Amino acid sequence: MLVTGDNVGELILLGLDGQKIFSSKLHKAKVTHAEFNSRCDWLLATASVDHTVKLWDLRNIKDKKSFLHELPHERAVNSAYFNPLDCSKLLTTDQHDQIRVYSSCDWSKPQHIIQHPHRQFQHLTPIKATWHPLYDLIVVGRYPDDRVCPGDQRTIDLFDSNSGELVFQMYDSTASGIKSINKFSPMGDVIGSGMGVTLLIWDHDESFVSDRHKPLEETSASAEGLRGQRRNQQRSSRDRRGLAGDAKLKKKLASLEERETKTKTRCTKQKQTQMRKK
């Protein structure tokens, strides 16, 4: 089945044929997120702008008071994701400056509260922190607030969910927008980022090794100059690949020519031998 919410706080369960199975107003305001726990098929998490995240037993939902646990927040909540590794943790993102990590050993209080600027803006896609598929790492886009930390960059931040510590930041001055949506690939070696009408792909070689994507490295060059530099780098890289390709092709052709010459020589010798015998 599918689960979704609407703008007035109603939760809806649908069959794959589109038929409604269940619906009830479970939140006081818009449901921003709803998902099943993949290790426990009856456990459901919902998040809402009514400042709450709720956990439900799908077998016993009756009304808005029949939740298993209610996790109150200080602000409206954008999302509540179970960690894919073992689904024992829940990652929530509010609409201001808190990322919370809850653990199944005690749902009543957050294991960590991470202060992180990602405030809500009317024309901005809501920022949502997400999980790494294999490790307890969190990835989230930053929307700096100069009132709190002047000069901060619009980075993509990686946190350790076990300690709540920031472990890495990615920033590219040629893509300076706010990366609202960030998602790891199933293998965990690539990140896809949504930035306005642009999709960014960060892979391990380019993002974590390349000089163009060092953590918080900023230069005084203009964005246009940096774009030109990137184009030149890409062009020179293509040129190098082209030269290498040409060299390989020439070597291959030379090898084929040499083989053909040897074959012709062998054939000529065989013919001469046959003529002598005759």
mmCIF file of C-alpha atoms in Angstrom:
data_model
loop_
_atom_site.group_PDB
_atom_site.id
_atom_site.type_symbol
_atom_site.label_atom_id
_atom_site.label_comp_id
_atom_site.label_asym_id
_atom_site.label_seq_id
_atom_site.Cartn_x
_atom_site.Cartn_y
_atom_site.Cartn_z
ATOM 1 C CA MET A 1 0.000 0.000 0.000
ATOM 2 C CA LEU A 2 0.917 3.665 -0.253
ATOM 3 C CA VAL A 3 0.781 6.255 2.517
ATOM 4 C CA THR A 4 0.413 9.995 2.083
ATOM 5 C CA GLY A 5 -0.842 13.065 3.906
ATOM 6 C CA ASP A 6 -2.665 16.235 2.918
ATOM 7 C CA ASN A 7 -2.690 19.928 3.771
ATOM 8 C CA VAL A 8 -5.233 19.671 6.586
ATOM 9 C CA GLY A 9 -3.565 16.884 8.598
ATOM 10 C CA GLU A 10 -5.318 13.851 7.170
ATOM 11 C CA LEU A 11 -3.410 10.596 6.649
ATOM 12 C CA ILE A 12 -4.480 8.436 3.711
ATOM 13 C CA LEU A 13 -3.651 4.805 2.922
ATOM 14 C CA LEU A 14 -4.134 3.722 -0.701
ATOM 15 C CA GLY A 15 -3.959 0.382 -2.464
ATOM 16 C CA LEU A 16 -1.837 0.064 -5.588
ATOM 17 C CA ASP A 17 -5.061 0.270 -7.611
ATOM 18 C CA GLY A 18 -5.663 3.746 -6.173
ATOM 19 C CA GLN A 19 -8.552 2.688 -3.927
ATOM 20 C CA LYS A 20 -8.661 4.310 -0.497
ATOM 21 C CA ILE A 21 -8.095 1.838 2.346
ATOM 22 C CA PHE A 22 -8.062 4.224 5.305
ATOM 23 C CA SER A 23 -8.162 7.948 6.024
ATOM 24 C CA SER A 24 -8.302 9.929 9.235
ATOM 25 C CA LYS A 25 -7.267 13.358 10.494
ATOM 26 C CA LEU A 26 -4.266 12.450 12.643
ATOM 27 C CA HIS A 27 -2.543 15.858 12.821
ATOM 28 C CA LYS A 28 -3.798 19.363 13.483
ATOM 29 C CA ALA A 29 -2.129 20.753 10.346
ATOM 30 C CA LYS A 30 -0.394 19.739 7.107
ATOM 31 C CA VAL A 31 1.288 16.318 7.029
ATOM 32 C CA THR A 32 4.708 16.942 5.492
ATOM 33 C CA HIS A 33 6.053 13.387 5.605
ATOM 34 C CA ALA A 34 4.862 9.815 6.105
ATOM 35 C CA GLU A 35 6.786 6.566 5.763
ATOM 36 C CA PHE A 36 6.760 2.923 6.840
ATOM 37 C CA ASN A 37 9.574 1.263 8.759
ATOM 38 C CA SER A 38 11.065 -1.264 6.307
ATOM 39 C CA ARG A 39 12.079 -3.682 9.117
ATOM 40 C CA CYS A 40 8.731 -3.515 10.932
ATOM 41 C CA ASP A 41 5.823 -3.410 8.503
ATOM 42 C CA TRP A 42 3.242 -2.139 10.993
ATOM 43 C CA LEU A 43 5.322 0.833 12.244
ATOM 44 C CA LEU A 44 4.547 4.171 10.611
ATOM 45 C CA ALA A 45 6.090 7.631 11.142
ATOM 46 C CA THR A 46 4.389 10.931 10.275
ATOM 47 C CA ALA A 47 5.650 14.515 10.502
ATOM 48 C CA SER A 48 3.609 17.692 10.461
ATOM 49 C CA VAL A 49 3.761 21.464 10.635
ATOM 50 C CA ASP A 50 1.846 21.148 13.930
ATOM 51 C CA HIS A 51 5.328 20.736 15.551
ATOM 52 C CA THR A 52 5.023 16.979 16.078
ATOM 53 C CA VAL A 53 6.307 13.679 14.767
ATOM 54 C CA LYS A 54 4.163 10.654 15.613
ATOM 55 C CA LEU A 55 4.760 6.912 15.522
ATOM 56 C CA TRP A 56 1.790 4.656 14.810
ATOM 57 C CA ASP A 57 0.932 0.975 14.969
ATOM 58 C CA LEU A 58 -0.781 0.433 11.622
ATOM 59 C CA ARG A 59 -2.872 -2.387 13.127
ATOM 60 C CA ASN A 60 -4.387 -0.126 15.796
ATOM 61 C CA ILE A 61 -4.908 3.335 14.281
ATOM 62 C CA LYS A 62 -8.301 4.626 15.348
ATOM 63 C CA ASP A 63 -7.995 8.386 15.804
ATOM 64 C CA LYS A 64 -5.405 11.135 16.376
ATOM 65 C CA LYS A 65 -4.869 9.979 19.970
ATOM 66 C CA SER A 66 -4.056 6.366 19.153
ATOM 67 C CA PHE A 67 -0.362 6.998 18.408
ATOM 68 C CA LEU A 68 2.396 4.917 20.003
ATOM 69 C CA HIS A 69 4.706 7.883 20.606
ATOM 70 C CA GLU A 70 4.475 11.618 20.084
ATOM 71 C CA LEU A 71 7.754 13.491 19.548
ATOM 72 C CA PRO A 72 7.175 17.229 20.147
ATOM 73 C CA HIS A 73 9.381 19.777 18.351
ATOM 74 C CA GLU A 74 9.865 23.517 18.784
ATOM 75 C CA ARG A 75 9.058 24.267 15.134
ATOM 76 C CA ALA A 76 7.173 22.753 12.216
ATOM 77 C CA VAL A 77 8.760 19.522 10.989
ATOM 78 C CA ASN A 78 9.704 18.789 7.364
ATOM 79 C CA SER A 79 10.599 15.097 7.526
ATOM 80 C CA ALA A 80 11.127 11.974 9.653
ATOM 81 C CA TYR A 81 13.286 9.260 8.074
ATOM 82 C CA PHE A 82 14.120 5.838 9.528
ATOM 83 C CA ASN A 83 17.777 4.947 9.039
ATOM 84 C CA PRO A 84 18.115 2.345 6.243
ATOM 85 C CA LEU A 85 20.864 0.380 8.013
ATOM 86 C CA ASP A 86 18.627 -1.230 10.677
ATOM 87 C CA CYS A 87 15.636 1.182 10.956
ATOM 88 C CA SER A 88 16.275 1.657 14.699
ATOM 89 C CA LYS A 89 16.757 5.441 14.444
ATOM 90 C CA LEU A 90 14.624 8.317 13.258
ATOM 91 C CA LEU A 91 16.025 11.497 11.694
ATOM 92 C CA THR A 92 13.871 14.627 11.830
ATOM 93 C CA THR A 93 14.392 18.076 10.312
ATOM 94 C CA ASP A 94 12.452 21.101 11.510
ATOM 95 C CA GLN A 95 11.856 24.339 9.592
ATOM 96 C CA HIS A 96 14.434 26.441 11.413
ATOM 97 C CA ASP A 97 17.696 25.187 12.919
ATOM 98 C CA GLN A 98 17.334 21.721 14.461
ATOM 99 C CA ILE A 99 18.116 18.225 13.201
ATOM 100 C CA ARG A 100 17.156 15.521 15.699
ATOM 101 C CA VAL A 101 18.153 11.877 15.996
ATOM 102 C CA TYR A 102 15.829 9.567 17.957
ATOM 103 C CA SER A 103 16.619 5.971 18.906
ATOM 104 C CA SER A 104 14.237 3.050 19.365
ATOM 105 C CA CYS A 105 15.720 2.333 22.795
ATOM 106 C CA ASP A 106 13.908 5.471 24.026
ATOM 107 C CA TRP A 107 11.592 7.325 21.640
ATOM 108 C CA SER A 108 10.570 9.782 24.382
ATOM 109 C CA LYS A 109 13.611 12.038 23.979
ATOM 110 C CA PRO A 110 16.103 12.769 21.182
ATOM 111 C CA GLN A 111 19.468 11.062 21.291
ATOM 112 C CA HIS A 112 21.037 14.155 19.682
ATOM 113 C CA ILE A 113 19.843 17.641 18.780
ATOM 114 C CA ILE A 114 22.080 19.146 16.103
ATOM 115 C CA GLN A 115 21.964 22.920 15.648
ATOM 116 C CA HIS A 116 22.057 23.566 11.914
ATOM 117 C CA PRO A 117 20.839 26.612 9.908
ATOM 118 C CA HIS A 118 18.192 25.617 7.330
ATOM 119 C CA ARG A 119 15.343 28.023 8.015
ATOM 120 C CA GLN A 120 12.165 27.888 5.983
ATOM 121 C CA PHE A 121 11.581 30.371 3.158
ATOM 122 C CA GLN A 122 8.369 30.674 1.169
ATOM 123 C CA HIS A 123 9.947 30.116 -2.251
ATOM 124 C CA LEU A 124 12.541 27.550 -1.156
ATOM 125 C CA THR A 125 12.086 23.781 -1.310
ATOM 126 C CA PRO A 126 11.981 22.593 2.339
ATOM 127 C CA ILE A 127 15.388 21.331 3.483
ATOM 128 C CA LYS A 128 15.393 17.700 4.661
ATOM 129 C CA ALA A 129 18.304 15.811 6.201
ATOM 130 C CA THR A 130 18.700 12.229 4.910
ATOM 131 C CA TRP A 131 20.731 9.113 5.765
ATOM 132 C CA HIS A 132 23.713 7.369 4.235
ATOM 133 C CA PRO A 133 22.536 3.865 3.167
ATOM 134 C CA LEU A 134 25.387 1.960 4.858
ATOM 135 C CA TYR A 135 26.693 4.133 7.696
ATOM 136 C CA ASP A 136 25.147 6.300 10.407
ATOM 137 C CA LEU A 137 25.941 9.473 8.488
ATOM 138 C CA ILE A 138 23.566 12.367 7.849
ATOM 139 C CA VAL A 139 23.667 14.658 4.812
ATOM 140 C CA VAL A 140 21.898 18.033 4.725
ATOM 141 C CA GLY A 141 22.102 21.337 2.854
ATOM 142 C CA ARG A 142 22.942 24.527 4.754
ATOM 143 C CA TYR A 143 21.006 27.801 4.458
ATOM 144 C CA PRO A 144 23.312 30.220 6.317
ATOM 145 C CA ASP A 145 21.920 32.850 8.640
ATOM 146 C CA ASP A 146 24.216 35.883 8.823
ATOM 147 C CA ARG A 147 22.537 36.940 12.054
ATOM 148 C CA VAL A 148 23.945 33.820 13.715
ATOM 149 C CA CYS A 149 27.141 33.106 11.774
ATOM 150 C CA PRO A 150 28.225 35.879 9.352
ATOM 151 C CA GLY A 151 30.087 34.767 6.231
ATOM 152 C CA ASP A 152 28.907 31.159 6.372
ATOM 153 C CA GLN A 153 28.779 29.253 3.074
ATOM 154 C CA ARG A 154 25.903 27.350 1.436
ATOM 155 C CA THR A 155 27.554 24.010 1.964
ATOM 156 C CA ILE A 156 26.413 20.397 2.004
ATOM 157 C CA ASP A 157 27.120 19.088 5.508
ATOM 158 C CA LEU A 158 27.782 15.539 6.703
ATOM 159 C CA PHE A 159 27.201 14.662 10.373
ATOM 160 C CA ASP A 160 27.964 11.584 12.450
ATOM 161 C CA SER A 161 24.597 10.575 13.933
ATOM 162 C CA ASN A 162 26.262 8.716 16.830
ATOM 163 C CA SER A 163 28.073 11.805 18.099
ATOM 164 C CA GLY A 164 26.190 14.648 16.423
ATOM 165 C CA GLU A 165 29.500 16.074 15.160
ATOM 166 C CA LEU A 166 30.091 17.699 11.777
ATOM 167 C CA VAL A 167 32.561 15.479 9.892
ATOM 168 C CA PHE A 168 32.729 17.014 6.401
ATOM 169 C CA GLN A 169 31.483 19.894 4.263
ATOM 170 C CA MET A 170 31.290 20.159 0.484
ATOM 171 C CA TYR A 171 31.248 23.448 -1.390
ATOM 172 C CA ASP A 172 31.705 24.462 -5.009
ATOM 173 C CA SER A 173 31.784 28.191 -5.722
ATOM 174 C CA THR A 174 30.410 27.610 -9.234
ATOM 175 C CA ALA A 175 27.257 26.091 -7.698
ATOM 176 C CA SER A 176 26.569 28.568 -4.918
ATOM 177 C CA GLY A 177 22.812 28.023 -4.513
ATOM 178 C CA ILE A 178 21.046 26.364 -1.587
ATOM 179 C CA LYS A 179 21.039 22.568 -1.913
ATOM 180 C CA SER A 180 17.645 21.797 -0.375
ATOM 181 C CA ILE A 181 17.502 18.094 -1.268
ATOM 182 C CA ASN A 182 20.503 15.772 -0.878
ATOM 183 C CA LYS A 183 20.353 12.010 -1.304
ATOM 184 C CA PHE A 184 23.005 9.285 -1.341
ATOM 185 C CA SER A 185 22.938 6.618 -4.036
ATOM 186 C CA PRO A 186 22.159 3.049 -2.832
ATOM 187 C CA MET A 187 25.906 2.285 -2.789
ATOM 188 C CA GLY A 188 26.634 5.451 -0.814
ATOM 189 C CA ASP A 189 29.400 6.695 -3.131
ATOM 190 C CA VAL A 190 27.420 9.391 -4.975
ATOM 191 C CA ILE A 191 25.254 12.271 -3.732
ATOM 192 C CA GLY A 192 22.499 13.839 -5.813
ATOM 193 C CA SER A 193 21.597 17.428 -4.860
ATOM 194 C CA GLY A 194 18.619 19.514 -5.882
ATOM 195 C CA MET A 195 19.444 23.222 -6.257
ATOM 196 C CA GLY A 196 16.638 25.264 -7.796
ATOM 197 C CA VAL A 197 16.186 23.969 -11.354
ATOM 198 C CA THR A 198 19.629 22.316 -11.281
ATOM 199 C CA LEU A 199 20.609 18.772 -10.325
ATOM 200 C CA LEU A 200 24.143 18.315 -8.997
ATOM 201 C CA ILE A 201 25.961 14.974 -8.859
ATOM 202 C CA TRP A 202 28.859 14.643 -6.418
ATOM 203 C CA ASP A 203 30.883 11.464 -6.774
ATOM 204 C CA HIS A 204 33.781 10.322 -4.609
ATOM 205 C CA ASP A 205 36.577 11.188 -7.050
ATOM 206 C CA GLU A 206 35.286 14.641 -7.920
ATOM 207 C CA SER A 207 33.842 15.758 -4.583
ATOM 208 C CA PHE A 208 36.237 14.377 -2.002
ATOM 209 C CA VAL A 209 39.517 14.377 -3.916
ATOM 210 C CA SER A 210 39.371 16.991 -6.643
ATOM 211 C CA ASP A 211 40.845 20.429 -5.977
ATOM 212 C CA ARG A 212 37.617 21.981 -7.211
ATOM 213 C CA HIS A 213 35.629 20.586 -4.283
ATOM 214 C CA LYS A 214 37.805 21.017 -1.224
ATOM 215 C CA PRO A 215 35.963 21.645 2.058
ATOM 216 C CA LEU A 216 35.007 25.328 2.326
ATOM 217 C CA GLU A 217 37.757 26.403 -0.056
ATOM 218 C CA GLU A 218 36.889 29.809 -1.527
ATOM 219 C CA THR A 219 38.871 31.973 -3.915
ATOM 220 C CA SER A 220 38.648 35.650 -4.799
ATOM 221 C CA ALA A 221 37.971 34.946 -8.465
ATOM 222 C CA SER A 222 34.560 35.781 -9.892
ATOM 223 C CA ALA A 223 32.016 33.078 -10.556
ATOM 224 C CA GLU A 224 32.359 33.671 -14.286
ATOM 225 C CA GLY A 225 36.106 33.262 -14.054
ATOM 226 C CA LEU A 226 35.656 30.031 -12.134
ATOM 227 C CA ARG A 227 33.194 28.778 -14.729
ATOM 228 C CA GLY A 228 35.751 29.583 -17.406
ATOM 229 C CA GLN A 229 38.415 27.801 -15.385
ATOM 230 C CA ARG A 230 36.155 24.744 -15.089
ATOM 231 C CA ARG A 231 35.477 24.764 -18.826
ATOM 232 C CA ASN A 232 39.219 25.038 -19.505
ATOM 233 C CA GLN A 233 39.908 22.181 -17.077
ATOM 234 C CA GLN A 234 37.252 20.037 -18.738
ATOM 235 C CA ARG A 235 38.589 20.945 -22.184
ATOM 236 C CA SER A 236 42.194 20.173 -21.223
ATOM 237 C CA SER A 237 41.037 16.911 -19.677
ATOM 238 C CA ARG A 238 39.208 16.026 -22.871
ATOM 239 C CA ASP A 239 42.290 17.005 -24.865
ATOM 240 C CA ARG A 240 44.472 14.765 -22.731
ATOM 241 C CA ARG A 241 42.006 11.923 -23.124
ATOM 242 C CA GLY A 242 41.911 12.635 -26.869
ATOM 243 C CA LEU A 243 45.709 12.559 -27.158
ATOM 244 C CA ALA A 244 45.868 9.366 -25.137
ATOM 245 C CA GLY A 245 43.161 7.882 -27.334
ATOM 246 C CA ASP A 246 45.027 8.926 -30.480
ATOM 247 C CA ALA A 247 48.243 7.356 -29.175
ATOM 248 C CA LYS A 248 46.442 4.087 -28.431
ATOM 249 C CA LEU A 249 44.791 4.130 -31.842
ATOM 250 C CA LYS A 250 48.099 4.747 -33.619
ATOM 251 C CA LYS A 251 49.740 1.957 -31.634
ATOM 252 C CA LYS A 252 46.890 -0.397 -32.509
ATOM 253 C CA LEU A 253 47.061 0.531 -36.201
ATOM 254 C CA ALA A 254 50.824 0.069 -36.221
ATOM 255 C CA SER A 255 50.386 -3.336 -34.637
ATOM 256 C CA LEU A 256 47.795 -4.311 -37.239
ATOM 257 C CA GLU A 257 50.006 -3.065 -40.074
ATOM 258 C CA GLU A 258 52.968 -4.993 -38.696
ATOM 259 C CA ARG A 259 50.850 -8.133 -38.391
ATOM 260 C CA GLU A 260 49.561 -7.675 -41.937
ATOM 261 C CA THR A 261 53.101 -7.201 -43.265
ATOM 262 C CA LYS A 262 54.273 -10.372 -41.517
ATOM 263 C CA THR A 263 51.305 -12.271 -42.937
ATOM 264 C CA LYS A 264 52.048 -11.023 -46.479
ATOM 265 C CA THR A 265 55.734 -11.916 -46.092
ATOM 266 C CA ARG A 266 54.808 -15.406 -44.870
ATOM 267 C CA CYS A 267 52.419 -15.904 -47.792
ATOM 268 C CA THR A 268 55.065 -14.739 -50.286
ATOM 269 C CA LYS A 269 57.645 -17.153 -48.870
ATOM 270 C CA GLN A 270 55.160 -20.027 -49.011
ATOM 271 C CA LYS A 271 54.380 -19.268 -52.661
ATOM 272 C CA GLN A 272 58.082 -19.100 -53.532
ATOM 273 C CA THR A 273 58.675 -22.459 -51.815
ATOM 274 C CA GLN A 274 55.802 -24.057 -53.695
ATOM 275 C CA MET A 275 57.090 -22.731 -57.037
ATOM 276 C CA ARG A 276 60.555 -24.175 -56.352
ATOM 277 C CA LYS A 277 59.026 -27.573 -55.589
ATOM 278 C CA LYS A 278 57.121 -27.512 -58.873
#
